[in-house]
mmCIF file of C-alpha atoms and ligand atoms in Angstrom:
data_model
loop_
_atom_site.group_PDB
_atom_site.id
_atom_site.type_symbol
_atom_site.label_atom_id
_atom_site.label_comp_id
_atom_site.label_asym_id
_atom_site.label_seq_id
_atom_site.Cartn_x
_atom_site.Cartn_y
_atom_site.Cartn_z
ATOM 1 C CA MET A 53 -4.968 86.148 7.875
ATOM 2 C CA GLN A 54 -2.010 86.419 5.515
ATOM 3 C CA THR A 55 -0.286 89.830 5.560
ATOM 4 C CA ASN A 56 0.139 91.720 2.320
ATOM 5 C CA SER A 57 1.921 94.724 0.890
ATOM 6 C CA ARG A 58 -0.759 95.825 -1.550
ATOM 7 C CA ARG A 59 -0.707 99.478 -2.531
ATOM 8 C CA SER A 60 -3.934 101.123 -3.652
ATOM 9 C CA MET A 61 -4.184 102.231 -7.221
ATOM 10 C CA VAL A 62 -6.616 104.201 -9.373
ATOM 11 C CA ALA A 63 -6.212 104.219 -13.144
ATOM 12 C CA GLY A 64 -8.181 106.554 -15.387
ATOM 13 C CA ASN A 65 -9.062 104.960 -18.713
ATOM 14 C CA TRP A 66 -9.991 107.882 -20.944
ATOM 15 C CA LYS A 67 -10.992 105.485 -23.748
ATOM 16 C CA MET A 68 -11.452 107.483 -27.007
ATOM 17 C CA ASN A 69 -12.054 110.767 -25.201
ATOM 18 C CA GLY A 70 -10.202 113.837 -24.011
ATOM 19 C CA ASP A 71 -8.195 116.585 -25.648
ATOM 20 C CA LYS A 72 -5.018 118.576 -25.100
ATOM 21 C CA ALA A 73 -6.830 120.893 -22.692
ATOM 22 C CA LEU A 74 -7.807 117.936 -20.493
ATOM 23 C CA VAL A 75 -4.176 116.801 -20.395
ATOM 24 C CA LYS A 76 -3.243 120.189 -18.916
ATOM 25 C CA GLN A 77 -6.181 120.310 -16.493
ATOM 26 C CA MET A 78 -5.522 116.804 -15.224
ATOM 27 C CA GLN A 79 -1.847 117.546 -14.705
ATOM 28 C CA ASN A 80 -2.617 120.729 -12.819
ATOM 29 C CA VAL A 81 -5.147 119.069 -10.535
ATOM 30 C CA LEU A 82 -2.859 116.127 -9.744
ATOM 31 C CA ALA A 83 0.104 118.459 -9.131
ATOM 32 C CA GLU A 84 -1.767 120.278 -6.356
ATOM 33 C CA VAL A 85 -2.244 117.261 -4.106
ATOM 34 C CA SER A 86 -0.049 114.669 -2.502
ATOM 35 C CA LEU A 87 -1.349 111.152 -2.826
ATOM 36 C CA ASP A 88 1.226 109.286 -0.773
ATOM 37 C CA ASN A 89 -0.643 106.067 -0.149
ATOM 38 C CA MET A 90 -1.751 105.199 -3.653
ATOM 39 C CA ASP A 91 -0.706 105.219 -7.308
ATOM 40 C CA ALA A 92 -2.716 107.383 -9.705
ATOM 41 C CA VAL A 93 -2.298 106.390 -13.347
ATOM 42 C CA ILE A 94 -3.654 108.095 -16.462
ATOM 43 C CA CYS A 95 -4.357 106.013 -19.567
ATOM 44 C CA PRO A 96 -5.130 108.527 -22.333
ATOM 45 C CA PRO A 97 -5.419 107.890 -26.076
ATOM 46 C CA PHE A 98 -1.980 107.233 -27.641
ATOM 47 C CA PRO A 99 -1.308 110.726 -29.102
ATOM 48 C CA PHE A 100 -1.640 112.384 -25.698
ATOM 49 C CA LEU A 101 0.952 110.147 -24.005
ATOM 50 C CA GLY A 102 3.826 112.383 -25.064
ATOM 51 C CA LEU A 103 2.175 115.516 -23.673
ATOM 52 C CA PHE A 104 2.211 114.557 -20.003
ATOM 53 C CA ALA A 105 4.947 115.707 -17.636
ATOM 54 C CA ASP A 106 7.287 113.081 -16.210
ATOM 55 C CA ASN A 107 5.697 113.121 -12.764
ATOM 56 C CA ILE A 108 2.426 111.578 -14.001
ATOM 57 C CA LYS A 109 2.270 107.781 -14.122
ATOM 58 C CA LEU A 110 1.051 106.723 -17.547
ATOM 59 C CA GLY A 111 -0.606 103.682 -19.005
ATOM 60 C CA ALA A 112 -1.613 102.778 -22.544
ATOM 61 C CA GLN A 113 -5.048 101.410 -23.372
ATOM 62 C CA ASN A 114 -3.718 98.729 -25.692
ATOM 63 C CA MET A 115 -0.578 97.461 -27.403
ATOM 64 C CA SER A 116 0.210 95.358 -30.441
ATOM 65 C CA GLN A 117 0.755 91.643 -30.062
ATOM 66 C CA PHE A 118 3.685 92.077 -32.500
ATOM 67 C CA ASP A 119 7.115 93.509 -31.720
ATOM 68 C CA SER A 120 7.573 95.774 -34.751
ATOM 69 C CA GLY A 121 7.233 95.888 -38.522
ATOM 70 C CA ALA A 122 4.433 95.888 -41.057
ATOM 71 C CA HIS A 123 1.379 96.211 -38.802
ATOM 72 C CA THR A 124 -0.386 99.359 -39.943
ATOM 73 C CA GLY A 125 -2.147 101.242 -37.203
ATOM 74 C CA GLU A 126 -0.572 99.271 -34.369
ATOM 75 C CA VAL A 127 1.644 100.559 -31.542
ATOM 76 C CA SER A 128 4.319 98.327 -30.036
ATOM 77 C CA VAL A 129 5.244 97.950 -26.410
ATOM 78 C CA SER A 130 8.709 99.425 -27.049
ATOM 79 C CA ILE A 131 7.167 102.598 -28.519
ATOM 80 C CA LEU A 132 4.887 102.881 -25.497
ATOM 81 C CA LYS A 133 7.850 102.481 -23.195
ATOM 82 C CA GLU A 134 9.694 105.266 -25.007
ATOM 83 C CA PHE A 135 6.685 107.514 -24.419
ATOM 84 C CA GLY A 136 6.791 106.986 -20.685
ATOM 85 C CA CYS A 137 4.201 104.253 -20.159
ATOM 86 C CA SER A 138 4.706 102.011 -17.199
ATOM 87 C CA TYR A 139 1.300 100.282 -17.422
ATOM 88 C CA ILE A 140 -0.773 98.832 -20.252
ATOM 89 C CA ILE A 141 -4.453 97.994 -20.053
ATOM 90 C CA ILE A 142 -4.808 94.589 -21.711
ATOM 91 C CA GLY A 143 -7.962 92.642 -22.443
ATOM 92 C CA HIS A 144 -10.490 95.405 -21.855
ATOM 93 C CA SER A 145 -13.952 94.087 -22.739
ATOM 94 C CA GLU A 146 -14.358 96.828 -25.359
ATOM 95 C CA ARG A 147 -11.312 95.529 -27.218
ATOM 96 C CA ARG A 148 -12.392 91.926 -26.758
ATOM 97 C CA GLU A 149 -15.693 92.907 -28.382
ATOM 98 C CA ASP A 150 -14.808 95.640 -30.936
ATOM 99 C CA ASN A 151 -11.529 94.054 -32.031
ATOM 100 C CA PHE A 152 -12.341 90.387 -31.467
ATOM 101 C CA GLU A 153 -9.456 89.956 -29.036
ATOM 102 C CA SER A 154 -9.438 86.378 -27.817
ATOM 103 C CA ASP A 155 -8.127 85.111 -24.488
ATOM 104 C CA ASP A 156 -5.102 83.813 -26.423
ATOM 105 C CA VAL A 157 -4.256 87.215 -27.919
ATOM 106 C CA VAL A 158 -4.727 88.816 -24.519
ATOM 107 C CA ALA A 159 -2.309 86.278 -23.028
ATOM 108 C CA ILE A 160 0.332 87.002 -25.699
ATOM 109 C CA LYS A 161 0.052 90.745 -25.082
ATOM 110 C CA VAL A 162 0.438 90.249 -21.330
ATOM 111 C CA GLU A 163 3.585 88.215 -21.924
ATOM 112 C CA LYS A 164 5.077 90.851 -24.241
ATOM 113 C CA ALA A 165 4.312 93.672 -21.824
ATOM 114 C CA LEU A 166 5.957 91.733 -18.988
ATOM 115 C CA ASN A 167 9.017 90.946 -21.103
ATOM 116 C CA ALA A 168 9.383 94.669 -21.780
ATOM 117 C CA GLY A 169 9.220 95.425 -18.046
ATOM 118 C CA LEU A 170 5.815 97.097 -18.131
ATOM 119 C CA THR A 171 2.931 96.270 -15.814
ATOM 120 C CA PRO A 172 -0.138 94.850 -17.543
ATOM 121 C CA ILE A 173 -3.495 95.887 -16.106
ATOM 122 C CA LEU A 174 -5.256 92.682 -17.083
ATOM 123 C CA CYS A 175 -9.022 93.144 -17.435
ATOM 124 C CA PHE A 176 -11.589 90.407 -17.030
ATOM 125 C CA GLY A 177 -15.299 90.305 -16.319
ATOM 126 C CA GLU A 178 -18.579 88.791 -17.335
ATOM 127 C CA PRO A 179 -21.515 89.851 -19.501
ATOM 128 C CA GLU A 180 -24.829 90.004 -17.655
ATOM 129 C CA LYS A 181 -26.168 86.735 -19.076
ATOM 130 C CA ILE A 182 -23.194 84.802 -17.678
ATOM 131 C CA ARG A 183 -23.933 86.160 -14.208
ATOM 132 C CA GLU A 184 -27.589 85.245 -14.637
ATOM 133 C CA ASP A 185 -26.995 81.695 -15.843
ATOM 134 C CA GLY A 186 -24.757 80.894 -12.877
ATOM 135 C CA SER A 187 -21.462 80.371 -14.735
ATOM 136 C CA LEU A 188 -19.805 83.541 -13.406
ATOM 137 C CA PHE A 189 -16.885 81.924 -11.628
ATOM 138 C CA SER A 190 -15.973 79.394 -14.312
ATOM 139 C CA TYR A 191 -16.125 82.188 -16.928
ATOM 140 C CA ILE A 192 -13.747 84.376 -14.936
ATOM 141 C CA ALA A 193 -11.444 81.483 -14.080
ATOM 142 C CA ALA A 194 -11.132 80.665 -17.801
ATOM 143 C CA GLN A 195 -10.189 84.262 -18.643
ATOM 144 C CA LEU A 196 -7.438 84.200 -16.014
ATOM 145 C CA ASP A 197 -6.294 80.659 -16.793
ATOM 146 C CA ALA A 198 -5.504 81.622 -20.412
ATOM 147 C CA VAL A 199 -2.956 84.115 -19.088
ATOM 148 C CA LEU A 200 -1.715 81.800 -16.325
ATOM 149 C CA GLN A 201 -0.959 79.145 -18.932
ATOM 150 C CA GLN A 202 0.980 81.632 -21.047
ATOM 151 C CA VAL A 203 3.097 83.353 -18.387
ATOM 152 C CA GLY A 204 2.880 81.188 -15.238
ATOM 153 C CA ILE A 205 1.832 82.163 -11.735
ATOM 154 C CA ALA A 206 5.205 83.708 -10.770
ATOM 155 C CA GLN A 207 4.675 86.499 -13.315
ATOM 156 C CA PHE A 208 1.437 87.470 -11.600
ATOM 157 C CA ALA A 209 3.687 89.240 -9.095
ATOM 158 C CA ASN A 210 4.154 91.826 -11.874
ATOM 159 C CA ILE A 211 0.530 92.099 -13.012
ATOM 160 C CA VAL A 212 -2.380 94.250 -11.842
ATOM 161 C CA LEU A 213 -5.842 92.733 -12.282
ATOM 162 C CA ALA A 214 -9.018 94.678 -13.025
ATOM 163 C CA TYR A 215 -12.434 93.106 -12.536
ATOM 164 C CA GLU A 216 -14.846 94.886 -14.854
ATOM 165 C CA PRO A 217 -18.311 93.316 -15.078
ATOM 166 C CA ILE A 218 -19.452 94.269 -18.585
ATOM 167 C CA TRP A 219 -22.955 95.127 -17.405
ATOM 168 C CA ALA A 220 -21.515 97.797 -15.106
ATOM 169 C CA ILE A 221 -19.337 99.580 -17.686
ATOM 170 C CA GLY A 222 -20.658 102.986 -18.691
ATOM 171 C CA THR A 223 -24.158 102.009 -17.575
ATOM 172 C CA GLY A 224 -24.330 103.747 -14.207
ATOM 173 C CA LYS A 225 -25.142 100.278 -12.829
ATOM 174 C CA THR A 226 -22.233 99.767 -10.429
ATOM 175 C CA ALA A 227 -21.613 96.345 -8.926
ATOM 176 C CA SER A 228 -22.515 96.473 -5.256
ATOM 177 C CA PRO A 229 -19.516 96.427 -2.900
ATOM 178 C CA GLU A 230 -20.553 92.866 -1.956
ATOM 179 C CA GLN A 231 -20.685 91.738 -5.599
ATOM 180 C CA ALA A 232 -17.241 93.218 -6.270
ATOM 181 C CA GLN A 233 -15.782 91.723 -3.090
ATOM 182 C CA GLU A 234 -17.216 88.287 -3.905
ATOM 183 C CA VAL A 235 -15.450 88.160 -7.283
ATOM 184 C CA HIS A 236 -12.201 89.684 -5.997
ATOM 185 C CA ALA A 237 -12.094 87.122 -3.178
ATOM 186 C CA PHE A 238 -12.803 84.340 -5.674
ATOM 187 C CA VAL A 239 -9.901 85.506 -7.866
ATOM 188 C CA ARG A 240 -7.518 85.667 -4.928
ATOM 189 C CA GLY A 241 -8.609 82.177 -3.903
ATOM 190 C CA HIS A 242 -8.163 80.903 -7.461
ATOM 191 C CA LEU A 243 -4.591 82.228 -7.581
ATOM 192 C CA ALA A 244 -3.881 81.033 -4.027
ATOM 193 C CA LYS A 245 -4.272 77.453 -5.223
ATOM 194 C CA LEU A 246 -1.071 78.077 -7.206
ATOM 195 C CA ASP A 247 0.776 80.534 -4.962
ATOM 196 C CA SER A 248 -0.682 81.963 -1.768
ATOM 197 C CA ASP A 249 1.908 84.729 -1.496
ATOM 198 C CA ILE A 250 1.265 86.060 -4.978
ATOM 199 C CA ALA A 251 -2.488 85.797 -4.427
ATOM 200 C CA ALA A 252 -2.256 87.817 -1.212
ATOM 201 C CA ASN A 253 -0.161 90.559 -2.798
ATOM 202 C CA ILE A 254 -1.660 91.028 -6.245
ATOM 203 C CA VAL A 255 -3.508 94.330 -6.705
ATOM 204 C CA ILE A 256 -7.087 93.790 -7.916
ATOM 205 C CA LEU A 257 -8.962 96.862 -9.153
ATOM 206 C CA TYR A 258 -12.688 97.161 -9.657
ATOM 207 C CA GLY A 259 -14.057 98.963 -12.740
ATOM 208 C CA GLY A 260 -17.591 99.791 -13.815
ATOM 209 C CA SER A 261 -19.396 103.056 -13.050
ATOM 210 C CA VAL A 262 -17.077 104.042 -10.207
ATOM 211 C CA LYS A 263 -17.731 107.635 -9.095
ATOM 212 C CA GLY A 264 -16.667 109.917 -6.298
ATOM 213 C CA SER A 265 -19.844 108.968 -4.476
ATOM 214 C CA ASN A 266 -19.359 105.182 -4.453
ATOM 215 C CA ALA A 267 -15.565 104.832 -4.542
ATOM 216 C CA GLU A 268 -14.976 104.826 -0.814
ATOM 217 C CA GLU A 269 -17.429 102.030 -0.120
ATOM 218 C CA LEU A 270 -16.116 99.903 -2.977
ATOM 219 C CA PHE A 271 -12.480 100.452 -1.990
ATOM 220 C CA SER A 272 -13.198 99.631 1.649
ATOM 221 C CA GLN A 273 -13.881 96.019 0.695
ATOM 222 C CA GLU A 274 -11.111 93.728 1.853
ATOM 223 C CA ASP A 275 -10.056 92.495 -1.582
ATOM 224 C CA VAL A 276 -10.717 95.651 -3.621
ATOM 225 C CA ASP A 277 -7.456 97.584 -3.986
ATOM 226 C CA GLY A 278 -8.658 100.499 -6.101
ATOM 227 C CA GLY A 279 -10.387 101.202 -9.372
ATOM 228 C CA LEU A 280 -10.172 101.368 -13.140
ATOM 229 C CA ILE A 281 -12.223 104.420 -13.986
ATOM 230 C CA GLY A 282 -13.843 105.310 -17.308
ATOM 231 C CA GLY A 283 -16.312 108.196 -17.486
ATOM 232 C CA ALA A 284 -15.422 109.774 -14.145
ATOM 233 C CA SER A 285 -11.729 109.937 -15.105
ATOM 234 C CA LEU A 286 -12.566 112.601 -17.705
ATOM 235 C CA ASN A 287 -13.386 115.110 -14.988
ATOM 236 C CA PRO A 288 -10.207 115.998 -13.058
ATOM 237 C CA GLU A 289 -12.075 116.878 -9.850
ATOM 238 C CA ASP A 290 -14.076 113.632 -9.925
ATOM 239 C CA PHE A 291 -10.961 111.630 -10.692
ATOM 240 C CA LEU A 292 -9.147 113.310 -7.825
ATOM 241 C CA SER A 293 -11.923 112.519 -5.369
ATOM 242 C CA ILE A 294 -11.746 108.844 -6.417
ATOM 243 C CA CYS A 295 -7.955 108.909 -5.933
ATOM 244 C CA GLN A 296 -8.456 110.442 -2.496
ATOM 245 C CA ALA A 297 -10.860 107.640 -1.595
ATOM 246 C CA ALA A 298 -8.040 105.192 -2.385
ATOM 247 C CA ASN A 299 -5.413 107.204 -0.527
ATOM 248 C CA GLN A 300 -6.606 106.359 2.990
HETATM 249 P P1 LIG B 275 -17.002 103.505 -16.619
HETATM 250 O O1 LIG B 275 -16.295 103.969 -15.372
HETATM 251 O O2 LIG B 275 -17.334 104.608 -17.573
HETATM 252 O O3 LIG B 275 -18.157 102.598 -16.305
HETATM 253 O O4 LIG B 275 -15.931 102.584 -17.418
HETATM 254 C C1 LIG B 275 -15.287 101.571 -16.751
HETATM 255 C C2 LIG B 275 -14.213 101.068 -17.625
HETATM 256 O O5 LIG B 275 -14.471 100.399 -18.616
HETATM 257 C C3 LIG B 275 -12.815 101.407 -17.283
HETATM 258 O O6 LIG B 275 -11.912 100.668 -18.034
#
């Protein structure tokens, strides 16, 4: 088996939730513990980014595909960098759906984030009907290939991947550890065809109804390196217990 240097990671995607009080609570809870074997990242709505202390790793939930200028309502990667972000969630299925973000736009955003020195958390995953009709792996390969074509395999050394099956997001219907492992192993194999070293070392998170009660089993799978957490990241104690599951 190829050795790897993957470090566990748990990112909390608050989506359009939270308030200033939660910023404080989350900071206090995370300050009380030492999580030496994993990276905990908070991805709050944009206005809260500036309220976190420097010792919290931050991610944005989106960025503009443009650098600057007349793009009302958009936030550029350089602004996010100034506000302390080191990660950016790109290609979340909610943005692909609500904002019609295509694979091509996702690929451009990944490239811009990389050029700015930030780490994209690139999301991919299938709707239920794709899983049912048997085209799961070609669907996922196409989502990743759009980004591979834009930035090349070498840049995947600077990317975190997040497998989020759409049917598991916010539904309470978590993928089984075996289902998650199967897709994560497929993705690693897909990348290994281009570069086995990068494939072995890329961090692949699972997202979709992860909770304190199922995190440990999911994260114990060989190719699951942590989680991208929605609902449970809004409760500091729950989020902490998920981080602790990744800290082993
Ligand atoms: P839930 O954890 O609420 O299912 O959300 C997952 C998700 O979409 C994280 O980005």
